[in-house]
Amino acid sequence: MPTESKKAETIVLHGGSYRADPATSAVAVPIYQTTSYQFNSTEHAGNLFALKELGNIYTRIMNPTQAVLEERIAALEGGAAALALASGQAASLIAVQNICHAGDNFVCSTDIYGGTWNLFQNTMATMGIECRFVDPADPDNFRRATDARTRCYYGETLPNPKLAVFPIGEVARIGRHLGVPLIMDNTACPVLCQPIRHGAAITLHSTTKYIGGHGTSIGGIIVDGGHFDWEKHADRFPMLNSPDPSYHGAVWTQAVKPLGPIAYILKARVTLLRDVGAAMSPFNAFMFIQGLETLALRMRQHCANASAVAEHLSRHPKVGRVIFPAMMDGEARRRADAYLKGGYGGLVGFELKGGRDAGGKFIDALKIFYHVANIGDARSLAIHPATTTHSQLTAEEQHKTGVTDGYVRLSIGIEHIDDIVGDLDQALR
Ligand code: PLP
């Protein structure tokens, strides 16, 4: 279905070319649980491998169930094409590695998920790729950290624990001027924000969170906006503009031209995904398609409940500070209003006056909230980042990402607000 003029609520159900299964007319998307696909002829097989036509070869590289998810999420994000992967971590790694070689660098916001920080700071350093962390409060920090070997910028739309919305348009503009694409992790705000519409070149998600929505499956996805001019900045992107020895000398910006503005994402699929093998299973793709169908509805409820929780906590005598985009002022509030539409997300942070001990006691006393290292579930979740998700960071790194001893992160679910507030109150007592 052409979705350009359609709203998110419609795209999540109808986005992309799938209408019914071509073999059986089934309306629900079938789980194509197959490793491989029979070629029509040797000529057909040759054309597929030569990328003269796109089609299924082997499920490590593509699969019809994944393809429906990819088309729907590409439409939702306003992008040209997408690539489903085994996890959000795989999406972050491949999104950067697709254009970064040993000896290159990229500039990343300090406000990112702890696991991404570790991947970029430590694991990617072992590959010779340098991550330069900068404070996104001043977008110009990205410009200052850029040199001739800078291949991309990276940020999170609504990073926890700070929950200060990233200056997407501001950093994208700096990047466009210098020929550096912005990659946005939009995990925390599907539907609420489309970073590509604000100038980001690439968006990615951990589909594990809101898109799945039910805490059942791990997955990730990268969306190519299709409007970054990789050829114009050929010096910066030799990996897309010079012969690639890993695919019989293909020059991606040229080889892919007849197929559309998808050089970046097609290269990621047929080289990195082919080699690394971090494929999303067809079953998980099916689960994410189910989750996607109610995503817009759930996001509305997550946002309404989170706003009510933030208000309630801000009046509670045991709470020192509430961190929520709608309660910020100045530039942080302006960015929240500029980039989030329809709500301020489902995450709420707060600091207990009693510090670390009070934080631990509070979490142990919760009855409805689950104590888990996850966000975006339909159920309400809580965690103490200093001792869990951010514990592998040094004290200084924790401080930079906004984690303090008494900080508690809530991922507000879609239960009735009275029951959510009731559980928080009894645990605070
Ligand atoms: N990005 C963000 C914002 C996350 O919160 C997470 C996981 O918590 C990830 C990426 C990594 O995703 P996954 O757990 O699916 O690998």
XYZ file of C-alpha atoms in Angstrom, residues 100 103-110 129-136 138-154 166 171 174-175 178-181 236:
43
model
C 33.512 2.813 9.351
C 41.427 3.945 11.379
C 38.131 5.840 11.041
C 36.175 7.519 13.819
C 32.607 8.525 14.595
C 31.130 11.049 17.024
C 28.560 9.811 19.518
C 26.339 11.409 22.115
C 27.287 10.664 25.739
C 37.286 2.262 15.082
C 37.383 5.236 17.457
C 34.214 6.510 19.119
C 34.421 10.172 20.196
C 31.831 10.880 22.891
C 30.452 14.419 23.112
C 27.764 16.118 25.189
C 24.723 16.691 22.921
C 25.620 21.731 22.711
C 25.125 20.416 19.136
C 28.305 22.228 18.065
C 30.301 19.643 20.029
C 29.671 17.336 17.063
C 31.248 19.806 14.665
C 34.242 20.319 16.961
C 34.949 16.572 17.164
C 34.757 16.039 13.373
C 37.795 15.492 11.172
C 38.459 14.026 7.725
C 38.132 10.454 9.061
C 34.776 11.031 10.796
C 32.210 8.748 9.159
C 28.994 9.382 11.114
C 27.273 10.960 14.105
C 25.230 8.841 16.508
C 18.548 14.758 21.274
C 23.162 17.891 14.561
C 25.920 20.256 10.954
C 26.434 16.815 9.447
C 30.283 18.560 6.571
C 29.082 15.461 4.691
C 28.542 13.382 7.845
C 25.310 11.334 8.186
C 34.433 10.333 3.209
